[in-house]
């Protein structure tokens, strides 16, 4: 049972920063600690995690250690990189917005997006590729993701310092969104 995933990624979908460079940066900033055995590219939270990811509310329900060897319900960080564009969409995600008129693109976008088809805006009829859409905070797409597992959607957010450090790697701005109850 995963409570939710906070995902950080370059705003430019085509950007795929060097994984080792990102790992080094996250280690230097101490967002991540030691790697998790048996889980590729996964790390325990580092000493500065709670300084780099801020939580709303006074007592975040967050656990940094697994209860046993099969437990994946604790907060950890995983990096994923892919050759192809990946789309991450929460189960009840709202439609992304049109790049021209900024209105929601409406029904049928999930299928079109997952098949990489052009989206035609029902309001202004602008045609656009999925990566041109304005994504909301419950979905996104890209080739590289930093996933922070088991945080409640909307409860946590990265501090500007962290996003700026990440931006220094590939000169792309970074954004973040939340995945909840996905498939
Ligand atoms: Zn439009």
PDB file of C-alpha atoms and ligand atoms in Angstrom:
ATOM      1  CA  UNK A   1       0.000   0.000   0.000  1.00  0.00           C
ATOM      2  CA  UNK A   2       1.610   3.207  -1.171  1.00  0.00           C
ATOM      3  CA  UNK A   3       0.139   6.409   0.245  1.00  0.00           C
ATOM      4  CA  UNK A   4       1.270   8.530  -2.648  1.00  0.00           C
ATOM      5  CA  UNK A   5       4.338   9.555  -4.579  1.00  0.00           C
ATOM      6  CA  UNK A   6       5.791  13.017  -4.866  1.00  0.00           C
ATOM      7  CA  UNK A   7       7.546  13.192  -8.227  1.00  0.00           C
ATOM      8  CA  UNK A   8      10.172  15.738  -9.280  1.00  0.00           C
ATOM      9  CA  UNK A   9      11.155  15.923 -12.933  1.00  0.00           C
ATOM     10  CA  UNK A  10      12.604  18.297 -15.533  1.00  0.00           C
ATOM     11  CA  UNK A  11       9.904  20.503 -17.006  1.00  0.00           C
ATOM     12  CA  UNK A  12      11.361  19.822 -20.444  1.00  0.00           C
ATOM     13  CA  UNK A  13      10.099  16.293 -21.211  1.00  0.00           C
ATOM     14  CA  UNK A  14      13.033  15.578 -23.494  1.00  0.00           C
ATOM     15  CA  UNK A  15      15.532  16.219 -20.755  1.00  0.00           C
ATOM     16  CA  UNK A  16      17.213  13.129 -19.359  1.00  0.00           C
ATOM     17  CA  UNK A  17      19.965  14.195 -16.977  1.00  0.00           C
ATOM     18  CA  UNK A  18      22.803  11.857 -16.160  1.00  0.00           C
ATOM     19  CA  UNK A  19      21.634   9.516 -13.399  1.00  0.00           C
ATOM     20  CA  UNK A  20      25.014   9.385 -11.647  1.00  0.00           C
ATOM     21  CA  UNK A  21      25.195  13.169 -11.620  1.00  0.00           C
ATOM     22  CA  UNK A  22      21.756  13.383 -10.016  1.00  0.00           C
ATOM     23  CA  UNK A  23      22.682  10.736  -7.440  1.00  0.00           C
ATOM     24  CA  UNK A  24      25.846  12.648  -6.544  1.00  0.00           C
ATOM     25  CA  UNK A  25      23.884  15.858  -6.149  1.00  0.00           C
ATOM     26  CA  UNK A  26      21.222  14.229  -3.975  1.00  0.00           C
ATOM     27  CA  UNK A  27      23.933  12.634  -1.827  1.00  0.00           C
ATOM     28  CA  UNK A  28      25.792  15.911  -1.482  1.00  0.00           C
ATOM     29  CA  UNK A  29      22.576  17.671  -0.461  1.00  0.00           C
ATOM     30  CA  UNK A  30      21.806  14.668   1.797  1.00  0.00           C
ATOM     31  CA  UNK A  31      18.309  14.249   0.447  1.00  0.00           C
ATOM     32  CA  UNK A  32      19.212  10.582   0.053  1.00  0.00           C
ATOM     33  CA  UNK A  33      21.144   8.317   2.371  1.00  0.00           C
ATOM     34  CA  UNK A  34      22.314   4.776   1.735  1.00  0.00           C
ATOM     35  CA  UNK A  35      20.959   2.673  -1.103  1.00  0.00           C
ATOM     36  CA  UNK A  36      18.332   0.032  -0.375  1.00  0.00           C
ATOM     37  CA  UNK A  37      19.446  -3.524  -0.956  1.00  0.00           C
ATOM     38  CA  UNK A  38      17.425  -5.361  -3.588  1.00  0.00           C
ATOM     39  CA  UNK A  39      15.743  -2.205  -4.899  1.00  0.00           C
ATOM     40  CA  UNK A  40      17.658  -0.663  -7.811  1.00  0.00           C
ATOM     41  CA  UNK A  41      18.183   3.104  -7.699  1.00  0.00           C
ATOM     42  CA  UNK A  42      16.335   3.313  -4.383  1.00  0.00           C
ATOM     43  CA  UNK A  43      17.592   5.127  -1.312  1.00  0.00           C
ATOM     44  CA  UNK A  44      16.697   5.747   2.284  1.00  0.00           C
ATOM     45  CA  UNK A  45      15.959   9.353   3.173  1.00  0.00           C
ATOM     46  CA  UNK A  46      19.098  11.298   4.026  1.00  0.00           C
ATOM     47  CA  UNK A  47      19.854  13.520   7.019  1.00  0.00           C
ATOM     48  CA  UNK A  48      18.577  16.669   5.331  1.00  0.00           C
ATOM     49  CA  UNK A  49      15.403  15.135   3.893  1.00  0.00           C
ATOM     50  CA  UNK A  50      13.058  17.108   6.156  1.00  0.00           C
ATOM     51  CA  UNK A  51      14.917  20.339   5.331  1.00  0.00           C
ATOM     52  CA  UNK A  52      14.674  19.770   1.579  1.00  0.00           C
ATOM     53  CA  UNK A  53      11.109  18.446   1.499  1.00  0.00           C
ATOM     54  CA  UNK A  54       8.756  20.478   3.645  1.00  0.00           C
ATOM     55  CA  UNK A  55       5.599  19.005   5.093  1.00  0.00           C
ATOM     56  CA  UNK A  56       2.378  20.860   5.775  1.00  0.00           C
ATOM     57  CA  UNK A  57       0.793  20.314   9.141  1.00  0.00           C
ATOM     58  CA  UNK A  58       2.554  19.944  12.431  1.00  0.00           C
ATOM     59  CA  UNK A  59       3.201  16.213  12.586  1.00  0.00           C
ATOM     60  CA  UNK A  60       3.652  14.474   9.268  1.00  0.00           C
ATOM     61  CA  UNK A  61       2.848  10.774   9.396  1.00  0.00           C
ATOM     62  CA  UNK A  62       6.056   9.659   7.930  1.00  0.00           C
ATOM     63  CA  UNK A  63       8.190   6.611   8.574  1.00  0.00           C
ATOM     64  CA  UNK A  64      11.726   6.330   7.275  1.00  0.00           C
ATOM     65  CA  UNK A  65      12.490   2.703   8.088  1.00  0.00           C
ATOM     66  CA  UNK A  66      10.840  -0.490   6.833  1.00  0.00           C
ATOM     67  CA  UNK A  67       9.107  -2.633   9.459  1.00  0.00           C
ATOM     68  CA  UNK A  68      10.368  -5.834   7.874  1.00  0.00           C
ATOM     69  CA  UNK A  69      12.141  -6.968   4.725  1.00  0.00           C
ATOM     70  CA  UNK A  70       8.953  -6.952   2.628  1.00  0.00           C
ATOM     71  CA  UNK A  71       7.678  -3.593   3.836  1.00  0.00           C
ATOM     72  CA  UNK A  72       7.516  -0.951   1.098  1.00  0.00           C
ATOM     73  CA  UNK A  73       5.235   1.403   3.019  1.00  0.00           C
ATOM     74  CA  UNK A  74       8.022   3.613   4.320  1.00  0.00           C
ATOM     75  CA  UNK A  75       9.333   6.821   2.823  1.00  0.00           C
ATOM     76  CA  UNK A  76      12.134   6.228   0.349  1.00  0.00           C
ATOM     77  CA  UNK A  77      13.479   7.808  -2.809  1.00  0.00           C
ATOM     78  CA  UNK A  78      13.717   6.078  -6.183  1.00  0.00           C
ATOM     79  CA  UNK A  79      15.152   7.382  -9.438  1.00  0.00           C
ATOM     80  CA  UNK A  80      13.754   6.218 -12.754  1.00  0.00           C
ATOM     81  CA  UNK A  81      15.152   7.000 -16.173  1.00  0.00           C
ATOM     82  CA  UNK A  82      13.747   5.866 -19.481  1.00  0.00           C
ATOM     83  CA  UNK A  83      14.674   6.019 -23.155  1.00  0.00           C
ATOM     84  CA  UNK A  84      11.086   6.744 -24.076  1.00  0.00           C
ATOM     85  CA  UNK A  85       8.667   9.344 -22.760  1.00  0.00           C
ATOM     86  CA  UNK A  86       6.755   8.096 -19.756  1.00  0.00           C
ATOM     87  CA  UNK A  87       3.375   9.362 -18.666  1.00  0.00           C
ATOM     88  CA  UNK A  88       2.420   9.250 -15.008  1.00  0.00           C
ATOM     89  CA  UNK A  89      -1.225   9.895 -14.293  1.00  0.00           C
ATOM     90  CA  UNK A  90      -3.137   9.611 -11.023  1.00  0.00           C
ATOM     91  CA  UNK A  91      -6.309   7.572 -11.169  1.00  0.00           C
ATOM     92  CA  UNK A  92      -8.608  10.571 -10.773  1.00  0.00           C
ATOM     93  CA  UNK A  93      -6.335  13.070 -12.485  1.00  0.00           C
ATOM     94  CA  UNK A  94      -7.930  16.214 -13.894  1.00  0.00           C
ATOM     95  CA  UNK A  95      -7.395  16.856 -17.597  1.00  0.00           C
ATOM     96  CA  UNK A  96      -4.250  18.817 -18.480  1.00  0.00           C
ATOM     97  CA  UNK A  97      -4.744  22.277 -19.958  1.00  0.00           C
ATOM     98  CA  UNK A  98      -4.454  23.309 -23.592  1.00  0.00           C
ATOM     99  CA  UNK A  99      -1.147  25.010 -24.426  1.00  0.00           C
ATOM    100  CA  UNK A 100      -2.975  27.775 -26.319  1.00  0.00           C
ATOM    101  CA  UNK A 101      -6.208  28.667 -24.519  1.00  0.00           C
ATOM    102  CA  UNK A 102      -5.318  27.120 -21.128  1.00  0.00           C
ATOM    103  CA  UNK A 103      -8.690  25.397 -20.821  1.00  0.00           C
ATOM    104  CA  UNK A 104      -8.890  21.709 -19.773  1.00  0.00           C
ATOM    105  CA  UNK A 105      -8.658  19.450 -22.821  1.00  0.00           C
ATOM    106  CA  UNK A 106     -11.652  17.429 -21.667  1.00  0.00           C
ATOM    107  CA  UNK A 107     -12.654  13.818 -22.298  1.00  0.00           C
ATOM    108  CA  UNK A 108     -10.599  11.263 -24.151  1.00  0.00           C
ATOM    109  CA  UNK A 109      -7.228  12.754 -23.256  1.00  0.00           C
ATOM    110  CA  UNK A 110      -5.987   9.726 -21.321  1.00  0.00           C
ATOM    111  CA  UNK A 111      -6.254   7.395 -24.264  1.00  0.00           C
ATOM    112  CA  UNK A 112      -4.815   9.913 -26.697  1.00  0.00           C
ATOM    113  CA  UNK A 113      -1.938  10.768 -24.385  1.00  0.00           C
ATOM    114  CA  UNK A 114      -1.079   7.144 -23.623  1.00  0.00           C
ATOM    115  CA  UNK A 115      -0.939   6.426 -27.356  1.00  0.00           C
ATOM    116  CA  UNK A 116       1.190   9.504 -28.027  1.00  0.00           C
ATOM    117  CA  UNK A 117      -1.472  10.954 -30.307  1.00  0.00           C
ATOM    118  CA  UNK A 118      -2.062  14.616 -30.994  1.00  0.00           C
ATOM    119  CA  UNK A 119      -4.653  16.190 -28.759  1.00  0.00           C
ATOM    120  CA  UNK A 120      -7.170  18.545 -30.314  1.00  0.00           C
ATOM    121  CA  UNK A 121      -8.439  21.121 -27.873  1.00  0.00           C
ATOM    122  CA  UNK A 122     -12.267  21.010 -27.767  1.00  0.00           C
ATOM    123  CA  UNK A 123     -12.362  24.754 -27.035  1.00  0.00           C
ATOM    124  CA  UNK A 124      -9.933  26.402 -29.474  1.00  0.00           C
ATOM    125  CA  UNK A 125      -9.137  23.376 -31.735  1.00  0.00           C
ATOM    126  CA  UNK A 126      -5.404  23.793 -31.256  1.00  0.00           C
ATOM    127  CA  UNK A 127      -3.577  20.564 -32.035  1.00  0.00           C
ATOM    128  CA  UNK A 128      -0.748  19.670 -29.697  1.00  0.00           C
ATOM    129  CA  UNK A 129       1.503  16.813 -28.708  1.00  0.00           C
ATOM    130  CA  UNK A 130       1.018  15.406 -25.187  1.00  0.00           C
ATOM    131  CA  UNK A 131       4.280  16.990 -24.043  1.00  0.00           C
ATOM    132  CA  UNK A 132       2.991  20.436 -25.031  1.00  0.00           C
ATOM    133  CA  UNK A 133       0.059  20.253 -22.634  1.00  0.00           C
ATOM    134  CA  UNK A 134       0.104  22.142 -19.348  1.00  0.00           C
ATOM    135  CA  UNK A 135       0.114  19.340 -16.834  1.00  0.00           C
ATOM    136  CA  UNK A 136      -1.472  19.738 -13.426  1.00  0.00           C
ATOM    137  CA  UNK A 137      -0.217  18.647 -10.055  1.00  0.00           C
ATOM    138  CA  UNK A 138      -1.654  15.138 -10.342  1.00  0.00           C
ATOM    139  CA  UNK A 139       0.081  14.037 -13.537  1.00  0.00           C
ATOM    140  CA  UNK A 140       3.094  14.626 -15.721  1.00  0.00           C
ATOM    141  CA  UNK A 141       5.387  13.178 -18.324  1.00  0.00           C
ATOM    142  CA  UNK A 142       9.093  12.910 -18.945  1.00  0.00           C
ATOM    143  CA  UNK A 143      12.093  10.605 -19.225  1.00  0.00           C
ATOM    144  CA  UNK A 144      13.515  11.106 -15.769  1.00  0.00           C
ATOM    145  CA  UNK A 145      11.790  11.096 -12.396  1.00  0.00           C
ATOM    146  CA  UNK A 146      12.823  11.413  -8.779  1.00  0.00           C
ATOM    147  CA  UNK A 147      10.084   9.604  -6.880  1.00  0.00           C
ATOM    148  CA  UNK A 148       9.533  10.142  -3.179  1.00  0.00           C
ATOM    149  CA  UNK A 149       7.393   7.262  -2.056  1.00  0.00           C
ATOM    150  CA  UNK A 150       4.789   7.170   0.691  1.00  0.00           C
ATOM    151  CA  UNK A 151       3.963  10.791   1.216  1.00  0.00           C
ATOM    152  CA  UNK A 152       0.367  11.958   1.177  1.00  0.00           C
ATOM    153  CA  UNK A 153      -0.448  13.929  -1.972  1.00  0.00           C
ATOM    154  CA  UNK A 154      -0.234  17.634  -1.367  1.00  0.00           C
ATOM    155  CA  UNK A 155       1.337  17.202   2.050  1.00  0.00           C
ATOM    156  CA  UNK A 156       4.968  17.553   1.002  1.00  0.00           C
ATOM    157  CA  UNK A 157       6.792  19.846  -1.360  1.00  0.00           C
ATOM    158  CA  UNK A 158      10.426  20.425  -2.339  1.00  0.00           C
ATOM    159  CA  UNK A 159      12.078  23.664  -1.224  1.00  0.00           C
ATOM    160  CA  UNK A 160      13.176  26.068  -4.009  1.00  0.00           C
ATOM    161  CA  UNK A 161      16.845  25.410  -3.167  1.00  0.00           C
ATOM    162  CA  UNK A 162      16.501  21.752  -4.162  1.00  0.00           C
ATOM    163  CA  UNK A 163      14.782  22.575  -7.455  1.00  0.00           C
ATOM    164  CA  UNK A 164      17.479  25.126  -8.267  1.00  0.00           C
ATOM    165  CA  UNK A 165      20.237  22.619  -7.546  1.00  0.00           C
ATOM    166  CA  UNK A 166      18.577  20.119  -9.870  1.00  0.00           C
ATOM    167  CA  UNK A 167      18.196  22.786 -12.513  1.00  0.00           C
ATOM    168  CA  UNK A 168      21.962  23.369 -12.410  1.00  0.00           C
ATOM    169  CA  UNK A 169      22.507  19.855 -13.802  1.00  0.00           C
ATOM    170  CA  UNK A 170      20.697  20.162 -17.112  1.00  0.00           C
ATOM    171  CA  UNK A 171      19.570  23.790 -17.237  1.00  0.00           C
ATOM    172  CA  UNK A 172      15.967  22.652 -17.375  1.00  0.00           C
ATOM    173  CA  UNK A 173      13.528  23.938 -14.798  1.00  0.00           C
ATOM    174  CA  UNK A 174      12.087  21.224 -12.612  1.00  0.00           C
ATOM    175  CA  UNK A 175       8.499  20.770 -11.561  1.00  0.00           C
ATOM    176  CA  UNK A 176       6.719  18.351  -9.269  1.00  0.00           C
ATOM    177  CA  UNK A 177       3.410  16.602  -8.977  1.00  0.00           C
ATOM    178  CA  UNK A 178       1.722  13.899  -6.942  1.00  0.00           C
ATOM    179  CA  UNK A 179       0.641  10.452  -7.931  1.00  0.00           C
ATOM    180  CA  UNK A 180      -2.214   8.920  -6.004  1.00  0.00           C
ATOM    181  CA  UNK A 181      -3.989   5.627  -6.589  1.00  0.00           C
ATOM    182  CA  UNK A 182      -2.418   4.928  -9.950  1.00  0.00           C
ATOM    183  CA  UNK A 183      -2.225   1.703 -11.919  1.00  0.00           C
TER     184      UNK A 183
HETATM  185 ZN1  LIG B   1      -7.438  25.345 -26.438  1.00  0.00          ZN
END
